[in-house]
Amino acid sequence: MWISALLPERASDYAVHVDTAFWITFFLSLIFFVIINFAILVFIIKYRRRKGDEEPGAPISHNTPLEIVWTIIPTILIFVIFWFGFKAYAEIKWMREKPKYEIRITARQWGWTAEYSDGKKLITGTIKDDRFITTKDFQPIIFVPAGEPVQLVLTSQDVIHSFYVPEFRVKYDAIPGRYTKIWFQAKKPGEYEVFCTEYCGAWHSRMPAKVLALPPKQFERFLKLPPDKFNNTLANMPIDSIYAVLNLSDEEFEKWSGAQEKLLLAMSPAERGKLISQRLCQSCHSFDGSQGIGPTWKGLFGSERILADGKRVLADENYIRESILQPGEKIVKGFQPVMPSFQGQLSEEQISDIIEFIKSLK
Amino acid sequence: MEAKLQEIEKRKTYLDEKSLKSWLFTLDHKRIGLMYLFTSLVFFLVGGLFAIIFRTELAFPGKQFISPEVHNILFTLHGALLIFLVIIPLIPSALGNFFLPIMVGARDVAFPRINLLSYWLFFTGAVLLLLSLLFGPIDTGWTFYTPYSANKGLNVFIVSLAIFILGMSSILTGMNFIVTVHKLRAPGLTWGKLPLFVWAIYATSLVQLLATPVLGITLLLLGMENLLGIGFFDPAKGGDPVLFQHLFWFYSHPAVYIMILPAFGVISELVSVHSRKPIFGYWFIAASSLAIAFIGFIVWGHHMFVAGMSPIADIIFSFLTYFVAVPTAVKIFNWTATLYKGKISFTTPMLYALGFISLFLIGGLTGLFLANLGTDIHLHDTYFVVGHFHYVMVGAAVFAFFGALFHWLPKMFGRMYNEKWAKIGWFFNFVGFNLAFFPHFILGIQGMPRRYWDYPAEFQGLHFASTVGAYFIALGALISLAVFIHAMFKGERASDNPWGGKSLEWTIPSPPPTENFEKIPVVEEGPYDFVKH
């Protein structure tokens, strides 16, 4: 039906309350719109001035009963609209039962991190690309069970962002230095896009993510994934492979994860570093010498850096390590101190991998 | 006839003195009004050009020709220029300055020197706003949300200083108008005989006077944060980013009424004069202007339903916001009822007035969805909001401005515009506007966030339609301004009262003499007591 085509799919439990408020407001508005426009149309045709008619219009200047009536009617109707809006709001705001799962969502310029209570941590990067994107390019990082309430605790590590899932009809700001909470219950398994809706800078439009609502069995598999091995790897996989992994039986899964481990072991540290850097660093640091928010990495290693205070330092391993963990300590001349710290977000091994990757960019 | 024309040519008018100095240092409210008018029109074109550039980028998904950084600078400047330099001053400072003193039967505003100071403050602020581009363009959006805007350094400081100065100008103009209405009304011109345009400008001035200082303080704090690193709003320095939103909207919501109330006043004049019928429900319209001005001060929180306010505050703000709908609806009913049994002429000002009612109706009704706690969570910061405020700010405020411009053009310059071309301009504006902005509602309902340099390819069709509409508006605006400029210099001589208006500006010669009235009139009839014309 065209009506359901206007709003996105109703994918959360409370979406129906929002849509009810929407359609009630819509039809009341439509009635007013039609009445007023119809009246205007009739009046301007019927009472148009004929050529040569120089008389003024009828000297009707007011009609108090009529004016009181058309003040009271809208006053009553706004109470109706307010009430339905309030009802939907109450459904979104207050949970009916305590959610079993809580996920911490941290926004940054420009991407999202989802952290689970067992230590799993999935990160999306910025799609810095001149070509167009489709909803297929939205990387799933928020894994939830369909049919069960989930709470998200939102925060931001830099500026204000806003977490928006149109199909759930939910949105809330992620504010630095504060935690805000939302909850939802996906009605059925599916993929639901996440948009940032608070303007946050250059690549505001390119920090897409996805909620993946899973059937119970797949969600159980997700819970069983060992966090240390799969941190950051799921976020790199195409969605079909994610589903394939989540559908594996215990035995098949053992085999697959063994193979994955071998694959990672077979990679050089620089190759592993490249995987991480593409996701986390490339949005500000180019690998090919082009300009960015931060200095390019091409030819960085071993070069002499001129700092904002005029000092000169050699870009060695310790300098890079310090720049990742305490980015505010040494600012290169001509750049703003805007880089967030990655302290606690990267393992020692990952930091050395990134350093190896930078070394390889001659 | 020939003799009469010669007599008209010989009349002394406020336009007689031609030297540059006589313009730059004039104390005549009419000349100051025109200086505002032309300054604002220049920025209108510049701000519109920015929109055309980024709408072209947005016609197709992916990058077309501008980077996200440039796109963000363009939409910021589009918003900042059009709000602070165009829509806020356009009707009150330009047309209000010209007509408010005449409509109350005065020779000038109460403080002509302060009026000139207002203009030059406005000009200084505008120039400073442009100069800030030299220090690195701003990309914060016209809303300057912290902490994004808190660490940008000098350029944000300069922009906030510029808007602070613009605010000073706004405060002084508001004060000047309030005193003029209170003190300089002609004998016999009681409050009940004031044209509704004067009532609307009066209500606007009250809001300007009371709300603008808060914007000044807020921007000063933001400027100090950027320049001196004092942590008011940046959590990294111990500030609170949401506090900025409260302070900002405490001004910027009333500012919405600074932009729309004067338009209401214009429409009351146009609808009544061009249907040659008394305005229906004079007192309800006058009172609703004041009611909107008052309620406008206690609803700012409806911009922050997803920003981390307490639920109680959300609920109260939503509830209060709905009360703006009542006086607004009353006005629409009254304008419609004014048409009943009128003698309606389809002049260009009337077409703009009718267009205004239709477009403002859509703008107002879509506001109901955004005041609604449930639906706002879905629609907040999507294209639905962009559609809503463009219907109000452009479809209503700018349409009212164009209507007023053509309505009062014969009075300002003593010349008539080309009716046919003015109507063609209206047609492009009306069709183009709907084509450009109606798709925004659908995009927003489907979840398209605003301020995006790029969007998933699924949203393309409606974005393309919107861009086509933007080109239509550009064409319509250029035609309309060309008609205006042409009429100003080359238009046919207009009579002193071509529409048969009854308010005082129609009783004096066109263009008016410097002192407006040879003798201060004694007012006996109301502004809408039309007679045979």
Coordinates of C-alpha atoms in Angstrom, one line a residue, chain B:
Chain B
M1 CA -3.1 64.7 -18.4
E2 CA 0.2 66.0 -19.8
A3 CA 0.1 68.9 -17.4
K4 CA -0.6 66.6 -14.5
L5 CA 2.4 64.4 -15.4
Q6 CA 4.6 67.5 -15.5
E7 CA 3.4 68.5 -12.1
I8 CA 4.3 65.0 -10.8
E9 CA 7.8 65.4 -12.3
K10 CA 8.3 68.7 -10.5
R11 CA 7.4 67.3 -7.0
K12 CA 10.2 67.1 -4.5
T13 CA 10.9 63.6 -3.4
Y14 CA 13.2 61.8 -1.0
L15 CA 15.2 60.5 -4.0
D16 CA 16.2 64.0 -5.3
E17 CA 19.6 64.3 -3.7
K18 CA 22.0 62.1 -5.7
S19 CA 25.4 62.5 -4.1
L20 CA 26.9 59.4 -2.5
K21 CA 27.4 61.2 0.8
S22 CA 23.7 62.1 0.9
W23 CA 23.0 58.3 0.9
L24 CA 25.7 57.1 3.2
F25 CA 25.0 59.6 5.9
T26 CA 21.3 60.0 5.4
L27 CA 19.0 60.2 8.4
D28 CA 15.9 59.7 6.3
H29 CA 14.2 56.4 7.3
K30 CA 13.2 55.8 3.6
R31 CA 16.8 56.0 2.3
I32 CA 18.1 53.9 5.2
G33 CA 15.3 51.3 4.3
L34 CA 16.5 51.2 0.7
M35 CA 20.1 50.8 1.8
Y36 CA 19.1 47.8 3.9
L37 CA 17.0 46.5 0.9
F38 CA 19.8 46.5 -1.6
T39 CA 22.4 45.2 0.9
S40 CA 20.2 42.3 1.7
L41 CA 19.3 41.6 -1.9
V42 CA 23.0 41.3 -2.7
F43 CA 23.4 38.7 0.0
F44 CA 20.2 37.0 -1.1
L45 CA 21.8 36.4 -4.5
V46 CA 25.1 35.2 -3.0
G47 CA 23.4 32.9 -0.5
G48 CA 21.2 31.5 -3.2
L49 CA 24.2 30.9 -5.5
F50 CA 25.8 28.8 -2.7
A51 CA 22.6 26.7 -2.6
I52 CA 22.6 26.2 -6.4
I53 CA 26.2 24.9 -6.1
F54 CA 25.6 22.3 -3.5
R55 CA 22.2 21.3 -4.9
T56 CA 24.0 20.6 -8.1
E57 CA 26.5 18.4 -6.2
L58 CA 23.5 16.6 -4.6
A59 CA 21.7 15.9 -7.8
F60 CA 23.4 12.5 -8.1
P61 CA 25.0 10.3 -5.4
G62 CA 28.7 10.1 -5.1
K63 CA 31.1 13.0 -5.7
Q64 CA 30.2 15.2 -8.6
F65 CA 32.5 18.2 -8.4
I66 CA 32.9 19.5 -4.8
S67 CA 34.6 17.9 -1.8
P68 CA 32.7 17.3 1.5
E69 CA 34.8 20.1 3.0
V70 CA 33.6 22.6 0.4
H71 CA 30.0 21.4 0.6
N72 CA 30.1 22.0 4.3
I73 CA 31.4 25.5 4.0
L74 CA 28.8 26.2 1.4
F75 CA 25.8 25.0 3.4
T76 CA 27.1 26.9 6.4
L77 CA 27.4 30.2 4.5
H78 CA 24.1 29.6 2.8
G79 CA 22.4 29.3 6.2
A80 CA 24.3 32.1 8.0
L81 CA 24.0 34.6 5.2
L82 CA 20.4 34.0 4.4
I83 CA 19.3 34.0 8.0
F84 CA 21.4 36.8 9.5
L85 CA 21.8 39.1 6.5
V86 CA 18.6 38.4 4.5
I87 CA 15.5 37.0 6.2
I88 CA 15.9 38.7 9.6
P89 CA 16.5 42.2 8.2
L90 CA 14.6 41.9 4.8
I91 CA 11.1 42.8 5.8
P92 CA 11.5 44.6 9.2
S93 CA 14.7 46.6 8.5
A94 CA 14.2 47.3 4.8
L95 CA 10.4 47.6 4.3
G96 CA 9.7 48.3 8.0
N97 CA 12.1 51.2 8.0
F98 CA 10.5 52.6 4.9
F99 CA 6.9 52.2 5.8
L100 CA 6.4 51.9 9.5
P101 CA 7.0 55.7 10.2
I102 CA 4.7 56.6 7.3
M103 CA 2.0 54.2 8.4
V104 CA 1.9 55.7 11.9
G105 CA 1.8 59.2 10.4
A106 CA 5.3 60.3 11.4
R107 CA 8.0 62.2 9.6
D108 CA 10.7 59.7 10.7
V109 CA 11.5 57.0 13.3
A110 CA 11.9 58.2 16.9
F111 CA 15.8 58.2 16.7
P112 CA 17.0 58.8 13.2
R113 CA 20.6 58.9 14.1
I114 CA 20.4 55.5 15.9
N115 CA 18.7 54.2 12.8
L116 CA 21.7 55.2 10.7
L117 CA 23.9 53.6 13.3
S118 CA 21.9 50.4 13.1
Y119 CA 22.5 50.3 9.4
W120 CA 26.2 50.8 9.7
L121 CA 26.4 48.2 12.4
F122 CA 24.6 45.8 10.1
F123 CA 27.0 46.7 7.3
T124 CA 30.0 46.2 9.5
G125 CA 28.7 42.9 10.7
A126 CA 28.1 41.7 7.2
V127 CA 31.5 42.8 6.0
L128 CA 33.2 41.1 9.0
L129 CA 31.2 37.9 8.2
L130 CA 32.7 37.9 4.7
L131 CA 36.2 38.9 6.0
S132 CA 36.2 35.8 8.3
L133 CA 36.5 33.8 5.1
L134 CA 40.1 35.1 4.9
F135 CA 40.9 33.4 8.2
G136 CA 39.7 30.0 7.1
P137 CA 36.1 29.4 6.2
I138 CA 33.7 28.2 8.7
D139 CA 32.1 24.8 8.3
T140 CA 30.1 24.6 11.6
G141 CA 26.6 25.0 10.2
W142 CA 24.8 28.2 11.0
T143 CA 23.9 26.6 14.4
F144 CA 27.6 26.5 15.6
Y145 CA 27.0 23.4 17.7
T146 CA 29.7 22.8 20.3
P147 CA 32.1 21.1 20.8
Y148 CA 32.5 20.9 17.0
S149 CA 32.8 24.7 16.8
A150 CA 34.7 25.1 20.1
N151 CA 38.2 24.4 18.8
K152 CA 38.2 26.1 15.5
G153 CA 40.2 29.2 16.6
L154 CA 40.1 32.7 15.1
N155 CA 37.6 32.2 12.3
V156 CA 34.8 31.1 14.6
F157 CA 35.7 34.0 16.9
I158 CA 35.4 36.5 14.1
V159 CA 32.1 35.0 12.8
S160 CA 30.6 35.2 16.3
L161 CA 31.8 38.8 16.6
A162 CA 30.2 39.6 13.3
I163 CA 26.9 38.1 14.4
F164 CA 27.2 39.8 17.7
I165 CA 27.4 43.2 15.8
L166 CA 24.5 42.2 13.6
G167 CA 22.6 41.5 16.8
M168 CA 23.4 45.0 18.1
S169 CA 21.9 46.4 15.0
S170 CA 18.8 44.3 15.4
I171 CA 18.3 45.4 19.0
L172 CA 18.7 49.1 18.1
T173 CA 16.2 48.8 15.2
G174 CA 13.7 47.0 17.4
M175 CA 14.0 49.6 20.1
N176 CA 13.6 52.4 17.5
F177 CA 10.4 50.9 16.1
I178 CA 8.9 50.3 19.5
V179 CA 9.4 53.9 20.6
T180 CA 8.2 55.1 17.2
V181 CA 4.9 53.2 17.5
H182 CA 4.4 54.3 21.1
K183 CA 5.3 58.0 20.7
L184 CA 4.9 59.1 17.1
R185 CA 1.5 58.0 16.1
A186 CA -0.5 60.8 14.4
P187 CA -3.4 62.3 16.3
G188 CA -6.4 60.1 16.1
L189 CA -4.4 57.0 15.2
T190 CA -5.4 54.8 18.1
W191 CA -3.9 51.3 18.6
G192 CA -7.1 49.9 17.0
K193 CA -6.5 51.9 13.8
L194 CA -2.9 50.7 13.3
P195 CA -2.4 48.7 10.1
L196 CA -1.6 45.1 10.9
F197 CA 1.8 45.4 9.3
V198 CA 2.6 47.9 12.1
W199 CA 1.3 45.5 14.7
A200 CA 3.4 42.7 13.3
I201 CA 6.6 44.8 13.2
Y202 CA 5.9 45.9 16.7
A203 CA 5.6 42.3 17.9
T204 CA 8.8 41.5 16.0
S205 CA 10.6 44.4 17.6
L206 CA 9.7 43.1 21.1
V207 CA 11.2 39.8 20.3
Q208 CA 14.3 41.3 18.8
L209 CA 14.8 43.5 21.8
L210 CA 14.4 40.7 24.3
A211 CA 15.9 37.6 22.6
T212 CA 18.9 39.0 20.7
P213 CA 21.0 39.9 23.8
V214 CA 21.0 36.2 24.7
L215 CA 22.5 35.3 21.2
G216 CA 25.1 38.1 21.8
I217 CA 26.1 36.6 25.1
T218 CA 26.2 33.0 23.7
L219 CA 28.4 33.9 20.8
L220 CA 30.7 36.0 23.0
L221 CA 31.1 32.9 25.2
L222 CA 31.8 30.8 22.1
G223 CA 34.2 33.4 20.8
M224 CA 36.1 33.5 24.2
E225 CA 36.2 29.7 24.2
N226 CA 37.8 29.7 20.8
L227 CA 40.2 32.6 21.4
L228 CA 41.2 32.1 25.1
G229 CA 40.4 28.4 25.5
I230 CA 38.0 29.0 28.4
G231 CA 35.8 25.9 28.7
F232 CA 32.2 26.8 28.5
F233 CA 30.9 24.3 26.1
D234 CA 33.7 21.8 25.3
P235 CA 33.7 18.8 27.7
A236 CA 37.4 18.4 27.1
K237 CA 37.9 21.8 28.9
G238 CA 35.2 21.1 31.5
G239 CA 32.3 22.6 29.6
D240 CA 28.8 21.4 28.7
P241 CA 28.0 21.1 24.9
V242 CA 24.3 20.8 25.6
L243 CA 24.3 24.2 27.4
F244 CA 25.3 25.8 24.2
Q245 CA 22.2 24.3 22.5
H246 CA 19.9 25.7 25.2
L247 CA 21.4 29.2 24.9
F248 CA 21.5 29.1 21.2
W249 CA 17.9 28.1 20.8
F250 CA 16.7 30.5 23.4
Y251 CA 17.5 33.1 20.8
S252 CA 17.1 31.2 17.6
H253 CA 13.7 29.9 18.2
P254 CA 12.2 33.4 18.9
A255 CA 14.3 34.4 15.9
V256 CA 12.1 32.2 13.8
Y257 CA 9.3 34.5 14.7
I258 CA 11.5 37.5 14.0
M259 CA 11.6 36.1 10.5
I260 CA 8.0 35.1 10.1
L261 CA 5.9 37.7 12.0
P262 CA 6.7 40.6 9.6
A263 CA 5.6 38.3 6.8
F264 CA 2.3 37.8 8.6
G265 CA 1.9 41.6 8.7
V266 CA 2.6 41.9 5.0
I267 CA 0.0 39.3 4.1
S268 CA -2.7 41.0 6.2
E269 CA -2.1 44.1 4.2
L270 CA -1.9 42.4 0.8
V271 CA -4.9 40.2 1.3
S272 CA -7.1 43.0 2.5
V273 CA -6.0 45.7 0.0
H274 CA -6.1 43.5 -3.1
S275 CA -9.5 42.1 -2.3
R276 CA -10.7 45.5 -1.3
K277 CA -12.3 44.3 1.8
P278 CA -11.6 45.0 5.5
I279 CA -9.3 42.4 7.1
F280 CA -11.4 39.8 8.9
G281 CA -10.9 39.7 12.6
Y282 CA -8.5 42.6 13.1
W283 CA -8.2 42.2 16.8
F284 CA -7.7 38.4 16.6
I285 CA -4.8 38.9 14.1
A286 CA -3.2 41.7 16.1
A287 CA -3.5 39.7 19.3
S288 CA -2.2 36.5 17.7
S289 CA 1.0 38.3 16.6
L290 CA 1.7 39.2 20.2
A291 CA 0.7 35.7 21.4
I292 CA 3.1 34.1 19.0
A293 CA 5.8 36.5 20.1
F294 CA 5.2 35.5 23.7
I295 CA 4.8 31.8 23.3
G296 CA 7.9 31.8 21.0
F297 CA 10.0 32.4 24.1
I298 CA 9.1 29.3 26.0
V299 CA 9.3 26.5 23.3
W300 CA 13.0 26.4 22.4
G301 CA 13.5 22.9 23.9
H302 CA 11.6 21.4 21.0
H303 CA 14.9 21.6 19.0
M304 CA 16.4 19.2 21.6
F305 CA 14.2 16.2 22.0
V306 CA 17.0 13.8 21.1
A307 CA 19.8 15.9 22.7
G308 CA 19.8 14.6 26.2
M309 CA 17.2 16.7 28.0
S310 CA 15.2 15.1 30.8
P311 CA 11.9 13.4 29.7
I312 CA 9.9 15.9 31.8
A313 CA 11.5 18.8 29.9
D314 CA 10.8 17.1 26.6
I315 CA 7.2 16.6 27.4
I316 CA 6.6 20.2 28.7
F317 CA 8.3 21.7 25.7
S318 CA 6.3 19.6 23.3
F319 CA 3.1 20.6 25.0
L320 CA 3.9 24.3 25.0
T321 CA 5.0 24.2 21.4
Y322 CA 1.5 23.1 20.3
F323 CA 0.1 26.4 21.6
V324 CA 1.9 28.2 18.8
A325 CA -0.4 26.3 16.4
V326 CA -3.5 28.1 17.7
P327 CA -2.8 31.7 17.0
T328 CA -1.2 30.6 13.7
A329 CA -4.3 28.7 12.7
V330 CA -6.4 31.7 13.6
K331 CA -4.4 33.9 11.3
I332 CA -4.8 31.5 8.4
F333 CA -8.6 31.3 9.0
N334 CA -8.8 35.1 9.1
W335 CA -6.9 35.7 5.8
T336 CA -9.1 33.1 4.1
A337 CA -12.2 34.7 5.5
T338 CA -11.1 38.1 4.3
L339 CA -11.4 36.8 0.7
Y340 CA -15.1 36.0 1.3
K341 CA -17.3 38.4 -0.6
G342 CA -14.2 40.5 -1.6
K343 CA -13.4 42.0 -4.9
I344 CA -10.3 40.0 -5.6
S345 CA -7.7 41.3 -8.1
F346 CA -5.1 38.9 -9.3
T347 CA -2.2 41.3 -9.1
T348 CA 1.3 40.0 -8.5
P349 CA 1.2 41.0 -4.8
M350 CA -2.1 39.0 -4.4
L351 CA -0.6 36.0 -6.2
Y352 CA 2.3 36.1 -3.7
A353 CA -0.2 36.4 -0.8
L354 CA -2.2 33.4 -2.0
G355 CA 1.0 31.5 -2.6
F356 CA 2.1 32.4 0.9
I357 CA -1.1 31.1 2.5
S358 CA -0.8 27.7 0.7
L359 CA 2.9 27.3 1.3
F360 CA 2.8 28.6 4.9
L361 CA -0.1 26.2 5.6
I362 CA 2.2 23.3 4.6
G363 CA 5.1 24.7 6.6
G364 CA 2.9 25.2 9.6
L365 CA 1.2 21.8 9.4
T366 CA 4.5 19.9 9.0
G367 CA 5.6 21.7 12.2
L368 CA 3.0 19.6 14.0
F369 CA 5.0 16.5 13.2
L370 CA 8.1 18.1 14.7
A371 CA 6.5 19.3 17.9
N372 CA 5.2 15.8 18.3
L373 CA 7.4 13.8 20.7
G374 CA 6.9 10.5 19.0
T375 CA 7.3 11.5 15.4
D376 CA 10.1 14.1 16.1
I377 CA 12.4 11.3 17.3
H378 CA 12.1 9.8 13.8
L379 CA 12.1 13.1 11.8
H380 CA 14.6 15.2 13.8
D381 CA 17.7 16.3 11.8
T382 CA 16.4 14.7 8.6
Y383 CA 15.3 16.4 5.4
F384 CA 11.8 16.7 6.8
V385 CA 13.1 19.5 9.0
V386 CA 14.9 21.1 6.0
G387 CA 11.6 21.0 4.1
H388 CA 9.6 22.4 7.0
F389 CA 11.8 25.4 7.6
H390 CA 12.2 26.2 4.0
Y391 CA 8.5 26.2 3.6
V392 CA 8.3 28.7 6.4
M393 CA 11.4 30.8 5.7
V394 CA 11.2 30.8 1.9
G395 CA 7.7 29.7 0.9
A396 CA 6.3 32.1 3.5
A397 CA 8.8 34.8 4.5
V398 CA 10.4 35.3 1.1
F399 CA 7.1 35.0 -0.8
A400 CA 5.7 37.7 1.6
F401 CA 8.8 39.8 0.8
F402 CA 8.3 39.6 -2.9
G403 CA 4.6 40.3 -2.5
A404 CA 5.4 43.4 -0.4
L405 CA 8.1 44.5 -2.8
F406 CA 5.7 44.7 -5.7
H407 CA 2.9 46.0 -3.6
W408 CA 4.9 49.0 -2.3
L409 CA 7.2 49.4 -5.4
P410 CA 4.9 52.1 -6.9
K411 CA 5.0 54.0 -3.6
M412 CA 8.8 53.7 -3.1
F413 CA 9.7 54.8 -6.7
G414 CA 6.5 56.2 -8.1
R415 CA 6.7 53.7 -10.9
M416 CA 4.8 50.6 -11.9
Y417 CA 6.3 47.2 -12.6
N418 CA 5.6 45.0 -15.6
E419 CA 2.7 42.9 -14.5
K420 CA 3.2 40.1 -17.1
W421 CA 6.9 39.4 -16.3
A422 CA 6.3 39.8 -12.6
K423 CA 3.7 37.0 -12.9
I424 CA 6.0 34.8 -14.9
G425 CA 8.6 35.3 -12.1
W426 CA 6.0 34.3 -9.6
F427 CA 5.1 31.1 -11.6
F428 CA 8.7 29.9 -11.6
N429 CA 9.1 30.7 -7.9
F430 CA 5.9 28.9 -7.0
V431 CA 6.4 25.8 -9.1
G432 CA 10.2 25.7 -8.5
F433 CA 9.7 26.1 -4.8
N434 CA 7.4 23.1 -4.5
L435 CA 9.5 21.0 -6.8
A436 CA 12.6 21.8 -4.7
F437 CA 11.2 21.4 -1.2
F438 CA 8.2 19.0 -1.3
P439 CA 10.6 16.0 -2.0
H440 CA 12.4 17.0 1.2
F441 CA 9.4 15.9 3.3
I442 CA 9.4 12.4 1.6
L443 CA 13.1 12.1 1.9
G444 CA 13.0 12.9 5.6
I445 CA 10.1 10.5 6.3
Q446 CA 12.2 7.8 4.6
G447 CA 15.1 8.6 6.9
M448 CA 17.5 10.8 4.8
P449 CA 19.6 12.8 7.3
R450 CA 20.3 16.5 6.7
R451 CA 23.7 18.1 6.1
Y452 CA 24.9 15.2 4.0
W453 CA 27.5 15.7 1.3
D454 CA 26.5 12.3 -0.1
Y455 CA 23.7 9.8 0.3
P456 CA 23.0 6.1 -0.4
A457 CA 22.1 5.8 -4.0
E458 CA 18.6 4.6 -3.0
F459 CA 17.6 8.3 -2.3
Q460 CA 18.5 9.6 -5.7
G461 CA 15.2 10.3 -7.5
L462 CA 13.9 12.8 -5.1
H463 CA 17.2 14.6 -4.7
F464 CA 17.3 15.1 -8.5
A465 CA 13.8 16.6 -8.5
S466 CA 14.9 18.9 -5.7
T467 CA 17.8 20.1 -7.7
V468 CA 15.7 20.8 -10.8
G469 CA 13.4 22.8 -8.5
A470 CA 16.3 24.8 -7.2
Y471 CA 17.2 25.9 -10.8
F472 CA 13.5 27.0 -11.3
I473 CA 13.7 29.1 -8.1
A474 CA 16.9 30.7 -9.3
L475 CA 15.2 31.6 -12.6
G476 CA 12.1 32.9 -10.9
A477 CA 14.1 35.0 -8.4
L478 CA 16.3 36.5 -11.2
I479 CA 13.2 37.3 -13.3
S480 CA 11.5 38.9 -10.3
L481 CA 14.5 41.0 -9.4
A482 CA 15.0 42.1 -13.0
V483 CA 11.4 43.2 -13.1
F484 CA 12.0 45.2 -9.9
I485 CA 15.1 46.9 -11.2
H486 CA 13.5 47.6 -14.5
A487 CA 10.5 49.2 -12.8
M488 CA 12.6 51.2 -10.5
F489 CA 14.3 53.1 -13.4
K490 CA 12.1 52.6 -16.5
G491 CA 8.7 51.6 -15.2
E492 CA 5.6 53.6 -16.2
R493 CA 4.6 56.4 -13.9
A494 CA 2.3 55.1 -11.1
S495 CA -0.5 57.0 -9.5
D496 CA -0.2 57.8 -5.8
N497 CA -2.6 55.1 -4.8
P498 CA -2.8 52.4 -7.5
W499 CA -4.4 49.7 -5.3
G500 CA -6.9 51.9 -3.6
G501 CA -5.3 51.4 -0.2
K502 CA -6.5 53.2 2.9
S503 CA -3.5 53.2 5.2
L504 CA -1.5 56.4 5.5
E505 CA 1.3 55.6 3.0
W506 CA -1.3 55.7 0.2
T507 CA -2.4 59.3 1.1
I508 CA 1.0 60.9 0.3
P509 CA 2.7 61.4 -3.1
S510 CA 4.7 58.6 -4.8
P511 CA 7.7 58.7 -4.3
P512 CA 7.1 60.4 -0.9
P513 CA 8.7 63.7 -0.1
T514 CA 11.5 63.7 2.5
E515 CA 9.3 64.8 5.3
N516 CA 6.6 62.3 4.3
F517 CA 3.7 64.5 5.3
E518 CA 3.3 68.2 4.5
K519 CA 1.1 68.4 7.5
I520 CA 0.8 65.6 10.1
P521 CA -2.6 64.0 9.3
V522 CA -5.4 63.6 11.8
V523 CA -6.7 60.1 11.4
E524 CA -10.4 59.4 11.5
E525 CA -10.9 56.2 9.5
G526 CA -9.4 52.7 10.0
P527 CA -6.8 51.3 7.6
Y528 CA -9.2 48.9 5.9
D529 CA -12.3 51.1 5.4
F530 CA -12.3 50.8 1.6
V531 CA -14.4 53.0 -0.6
K532 CA -15.2 53.2 -4.3
H533 CA -12.0 53.4 -6.2

